[in-house]
XYZ file of C-alpha atoms in Angstrom:
349
model
C -13.568 -29.516 1.203
C -12.370 -32.193 3.584
C -13.622 -32.354 7.159
C -11.664 -29.981 9.401
C -10.186 -28.035 6.475
C -10.150 -24.248 6.646
C -11.612 -22.227 3.785
C -10.945 -18.684 2.644
C -13.718 -17.345 4.843
C -11.930 -18.393 8.001
C -14.678 -20.842 8.980
C -13.792 -24.405 9.849
C -15.964 -27.231 8.580
C -16.657 -29.911 11.184
C -19.193 -32.706 10.612
C -21.035 -30.557 8.094
C -21.591 -27.678 10.524
C -19.835 -24.320 10.225
C -18.105 -23.079 13.354
C -16.627 -19.642 13.744
C -12.825 -19.713 13.810
C -11.367 -18.624 17.174
C -10.680 -14.909 17.340
C -7.536 -13.351 18.724
C -6.236 -9.762 18.942
C -8.595 -7.139 17.486
C -11.055 -9.897 16.584
C -8.921 -11.516 13.875
C -8.515 -15.230 13.290
C -5.294 -17.188 13.004
C -5.746 -17.491 9.227
C -6.292 -13.753 8.852
C -3.255 -12.823 10.926
C -1.063 -15.317 9.091
C -2.356 -13.811 5.843
C -1.364 -10.305 6.923
C 2.055 -11.604 7.957
C 2.561 -13.279 4.597
C 1.483 -10.207 2.632
C 3.767 -7.883 4.559
C 6.641 -10.321 4.197
C 5.978 -10.561 0.455
C 6.247 -6.785 0.137
C 9.433 -6.721 2.237
C 11.161 -9.479 0.251
C 9.959 -8.039 -3.063
C 11.356 -4.614 -2.234
C 14.642 -6.054 -1.022
C 15.042 -7.874 -4.336
C 14.020 -4.776 -6.299
C 16.774 -2.888 -4.490
C 19.251 -5.585 -5.517
C 18.154 -5.431 -9.156
C 18.502 -1.670 -9.078
C 22.048 -2.014 -7.747
C 22.812 -4.432 -10.590
C 21.621 -1.892 -13.144
C 18.583 -3.936 -14.187
C 16.150 -1.272 -12.980
C 16.689 2.187 -14.389
C 15.401 5.591 -13.399
C 13.963 5.996 -9.922
C 13.078 3.250 -7.473
C 11.183 4.114 -4.276
C 10.999 1.250 -1.800
C 8.171 0.611 0.679
C 10.289 -1.150 3.322
C 8.951 -0.265 6.788
C 5.516 0.876 5.614
C 4.072 -2.549 4.760
C 1.358 -2.531 7.428
C -0.487 0.330 5.748
C -1.085 -1.252 2.343
C -1.928 -4.618 3.928
C -4.204 -3.189 6.615
C -6.180 -1.036 4.191
C -6.521 -3.934 1.757
C -7.985 -6.021 4.585
C -10.634 -3.340 5.125
C -11.599 -2.942 1.473
C -14.669 -4.458 -0.146
C -14.740 -5.870 -3.693
C -14.582 -3.054 -6.223
C -13.084 -0.459 -3.879
C -10.302 1.431 -5.633
C -6.744 2.370 -4.737
C -4.639 5.178 -6.134
C -1.295 6.342 -4.791
C 2.052 7.999 -5.490
C 5.276 6.465 -6.735
C 6.128 4.441 -3.576
C 3.568 1.971 -4.808
C 4.894 -1.584 -5.176
C 3.286 -2.640 -1.902
C -0.121 -1.349 -2.971
C 0.181 -3.212 -6.259
C 0.953 -6.507 -4.585
C -1.817 -6.237 -2.005
C -4.292 -5.295 -4.737
C -3.602 -8.676 -6.314
C -1.259 -7.792 -9.142
C 1.125 -10.567 -10.205
C 4.598 -10.086 -8.647
C 6.150 -11.221 -11.927
C 4.371 -8.495 -13.881
C 5.226 -5.845 -11.306
C 8.925 -6.775 -11.238
C 9.099 -7.053 -15.035
C 7.633 -3.587 -15.337
C 10.412 -2.285 -13.118
C 13.031 -3.835 -15.406
C 11.298 -2.447 -18.499
C 10.329 -5.797 -20.040
C 7.387 -6.740 -22.229
C 6.071 -9.034 -19.500
C 5.445 -6.043 -17.266
C 1.969 -4.880 -16.386
C 2.387 -1.873 -18.710
C 4.498 -3.791 -21.244
C 7.680 -2.356 -19.794
C 6.862 1.187 -20.833
C 6.124 2.796 -17.501
C 7.912 1.513 -14.435
C 6.673 2.326 -10.946
C 5.019 5.594 -11.890
C 2.905 4.280 -14.739
C 1.667 0.922 -13.507
C -2.058 0.272 -13.522
C -4.479 -2.609 -13.252
C -8.141 -1.869 -13.726
C -8.796 -5.578 -13.066
C -7.311 -5.143 -9.584
C -8.933 -1.688 -9.160
C -5.444 -0.193 -8.848
C -5.327 3.168 -10.590
C -1.654 3.846 -10.465
C 1.290 5.180 -8.750
C 1.752 8.759 -9.927
C 4.976 10.687 -10.332
C 3.595 14.201 -9.838
C 3.526 14.845 -6.103
C -0.072 15.021 -4.903
C -1.595 14.495 -8.368
C -3.254 11.266 -7.272
C -5.417 13.092 -4.717
C -7.725 14.913 -7.173
C -7.661 11.811 -9.373
C -8.704 9.653 -6.435
C -11.406 12.185 -5.650
C -12.557 11.791 -9.249
C -12.857 8.051 -8.694
C -15.024 8.840 -5.689
C -17.117 11.210 -7.791
C -17.728 8.437 -10.335
C -18.781 6.053 -7.569
C -21.081 8.698 -6.089
C -22.619 9.341 -9.510
C -23.171 5.646 -10.204
C -24.400 4.970 -6.660
C -22.401 1.728 -6.750
C -21.412 1.681 -3.071
C -17.679 1.688 -3.805
C -15.058 3.689 -1.925
C -11.895 5.244 -3.332
C -8.762 5.063 -1.166
C -6.394 7.888 -2.144
C -2.913 7.453 -0.633
C -0.355 10.239 -0.385
C 2.576 11.226 1.791
C 3.387 13.964 4.263
C 5.224 15.879 1.554
C 2.211 15.828 -0.763
C 0.012 16.986 2.123
C 1.254 20.546 1.498
C 0.135 20.624 -2.143
C -2.662 23.037 -3.045
C -4.502 20.561 -5.244
C -5.021 18.374 -2.167
C -7.181 21.043 -0.546
C -9.157 21.737 -3.685
C -9.960 18.020 -3.689
C -10.866 18.082 0.010
C -13.285 20.938 -0.591
C -15.052 19.213 -3.457
C -15.184 15.856 -1.686
C -16.826 17.264 1.443
C -19.105 19.602 -0.486
C -20.560 16.696 -2.445
C -20.087 14.075 0.297
C -17.986 11.856 -1.962
C -17.032 8.323 -0.842
C -13.272 8.883 -0.525
C -10.832 7.874 2.204
C -7.657 9.946 2.163
C -4.755 7.906 3.558
C -1.739 10.044 4.479
C 1.336 7.840 4.789
C 3.320 10.106 7.087
C 6.832 8.662 7.091
C 7.964 11.972 8.632
C 10.634 12.923 6.111
C 8.850 13.416 2.759
C 11.690 13.509 0.212
C 14.284 14.375 2.823
C 13.026 17.159 5.072
C 11.667 16.456 8.548
C 7.996 17.305 8.834
C 8.706 19.765 11.671
C 10.766 21.830 9.225
C 8.269 21.802 6.369
C 4.768 21.871 7.885
C 3.258 24.539 10.125
C 0.652 21.968 11.253
C 2.278 18.583 11.746
C -0.936 16.829 12.836
C -1.892 15.971 9.294
C -5.176 14.283 10.225
C -6.417 17.769 11.118
C -5.820 19.142 7.628
C -9.502 18.651 6.776
C -10.893 20.566 9.759
C -11.652 23.744 7.801
C -13.738 21.683 5.377
C -15.511 19.678 8.059
C -13.727 16.420 7.156
C -13.126 14.163 10.162
C -9.727 12.576 10.619
C -7.655 10.549 13.016
C -4.074 9.559 13.677
C -3.262 5.845 13.366
C -0.235 3.744 14.233
C 0.813 2.885 10.698
C 3.264 0.265 11.972
C 0.414 -1.858 13.400
C -1.528 -3.706 10.700
C -4.487 -4.370 13.011
C -4.754 -0.703 13.981
C -4.632 0.224 10.293
C -7.339 -2.306 9.421
C -9.665 -1.108 12.189
C -9.243 2.558 11.282
C -9.689 1.880 7.560
C -12.896 -0.072 8.214
C -14.279 2.821 10.250
C -13.310 5.390 7.623
C -14.672 3.304 4.747
C -18.009 2.822 6.510
C -18.227 6.581 7.062
C -17.590 7.260 3.368
C -19.740 4.395 2.097
C -22.747 5.454 4.169
C -22.982 8.836 2.464
C -21.288 10.914 5.176
C -18.486 12.029 2.882
C -14.692 11.770 2.989
C -12.463 10.771 5.894
C -8.763 11.397 6.563
C -6.448 8.800 8.082
C -2.953 9.902 9.051
C -0.813 6.766 9.203
C 2.252 7.475 11.328
C 4.916 5.286 9.753
C 8.607 5.164 8.914
C 10.591 4.150 5.855
C 13.878 2.403 6.503
C 15.518 3.313 3.198
C 16.047 6.720 1.657
C 13.409 8.511 -0.381
C 14.662 6.624 -3.421
C 17.537 4.246 -4.097
C 19.734 7.249 -4.922
C 19.092 8.937 -1.554
C 21.763 8.297 1.143
C 19.331 9.671 3.798
C 21.977 11.726 5.612
C 19.246 13.887 7.157
C 18.691 11.294 9.900
C 20.965 9.133 12.002
C 21.559 5.421 11.617
C 20.738 5.083 15.317
C 17.269 6.519 14.707
C 16.549 4.048 11.937
C 17.900 1.122 13.957
C 15.737 2.074 16.932
C 12.567 2.019 14.823
C 13.542 -1.318 13.303
C 14.162 -2.730 16.755
C 11.040 -1.454 18.507
C 8.327 -0.792 15.892
C 8.857 -3.076 12.896
C 5.397 -4.017 11.536
C 6.368 -7.563 10.559
C 8.046 -8.287 13.885
C 4.906 -7.029 15.636
C 2.659 -9.548 13.866
C 5.203 -12.304 14.410
C 5.060 -11.578 18.149
C 1.232 -11.677 18.108
C 1.237 -15.031 16.312
C 3.675 -16.551 18.772
C 1.918 -15.032 21.811
C -1.399 -16.579 20.756
C 0.209 -19.926 19.994
C -0.809 -19.586 16.345
C 2.626 -20.043 14.776
C 6.000 -21.406 15.737
C 9.413 -20.773 14.217
C 8.981 -23.590 11.688
C 5.670 -22.158 10.440
C 7.113 -18.692 9.998
C 10.209 -20.040 8.253
C 7.987 -21.980 5.847
C 6.073 -18.813 4.974
C 9.326 -16.941 4.425
C 10.607 -19.711 2.165
C 7.385 -19.633 0.128
C 7.580 -15.860 -0.233
C 11.260 -15.929 -1.197
C 10.460 -18.467 -3.931
C 7.722 -16.198 -5.326
C 10.090 -13.225 -5.348
C 12.957 -15.226 -6.866
C 10.667 -16.399 -9.674
C 9.489 -12.827 -10.222
C 13.089 -11.580 -10.414
C 14.040 -14.300 -12.905
C 11.002 -13.505 -15.040
C 11.868 -9.813 -14.899
C 15.434 -10.548 -15.956
C 14.627 -12.888 -18.839
C 11.436 -11.411 -20.283
C 12.200 -9.730 -23.639
C 12.379 -5.989 -23.995
C 9.386 -4.423 -25.757
C 9.523 -4.089 -29.499
C 10.127 -0.477 -30.685
C 6.642 -0.530 -32.223
C 5.236 -0.475 -28.686
C 6.170 3.204 -28.556
C 3.089 3.870 -30.671
C 0.560 1.794 -28.726
C -1.548 2.842 -25.737
C -1.041 6.515 -26.537
C -4.660 7.409 -27.260
C -7.924 5.645 -26.585
C -9.513 4.505 -29.819
C -12.866 6.163 -30.421
C -15.735 3.895 -31.427
C -18.163 6.740 -32.103
């Protein structure tokens, strides 16, 4: 590494001596904050292009976009340690990208091509990467919560120090299986962090109309599970809360609940016109609480990035997404014989 060059650790080499990179808001460095900005922008641009491909008929079935919620996946990823696992519902493209999955493979899976991460056979709801410790988006509402608890049980049994992050939404928070999982997790002190992405409308019903207790971080009180409400539009707030929760779980104290107050800009899925809320409401959130704009303001306030720097990052991200879209469009469809693969696990007994 050349003198003065910055490495992945955020330390700057000068004359052979390591100096700590200057810290800014919430104790993050310029490189870290730029990284969060890039990751959130990648999710935003990826989802915008996925929406376009859906409109062109290249993506079939359902397509649930993560636009507006980017700070949650990026902030939690920043708090994870190697080997920590993620499992979530079907609004999952952002979690896949932050986990390290190739944008080309994710986009190709959406278009049903052989180059997809599940060979084009699954789409959003059946995309996995054990290499990236991503255990799927799941189509059954709330099903990922007991599965994520099972990941925590395996980590507890192996004593491997890993934490399972189980994401679910405000709609899934009313599912009975969630509370069965809570009970087991606290009873056995399993290393699980439950991340509730409360975008306030579930599939299309305001939380005030569907939940007797709208403070979802309190849903674990009867089991003795601590929880807290977090600004899910602030990546630094998400990171700090996730670090605290993960340390709680990792240290043997059991599960923790994080309610991320967030907002999705699009409908529940691409087929949802979202008539249950006003355009003015959406525009107000975009104007005052956008997670990407917030980080952009922090970078500029600290003198860490100018307009040219941010435009260069956007151009880089757009190129990645354009390449992913082209790959997804041109990758061949799976051969019909693929219908018979990956159905059962081969037994070696």
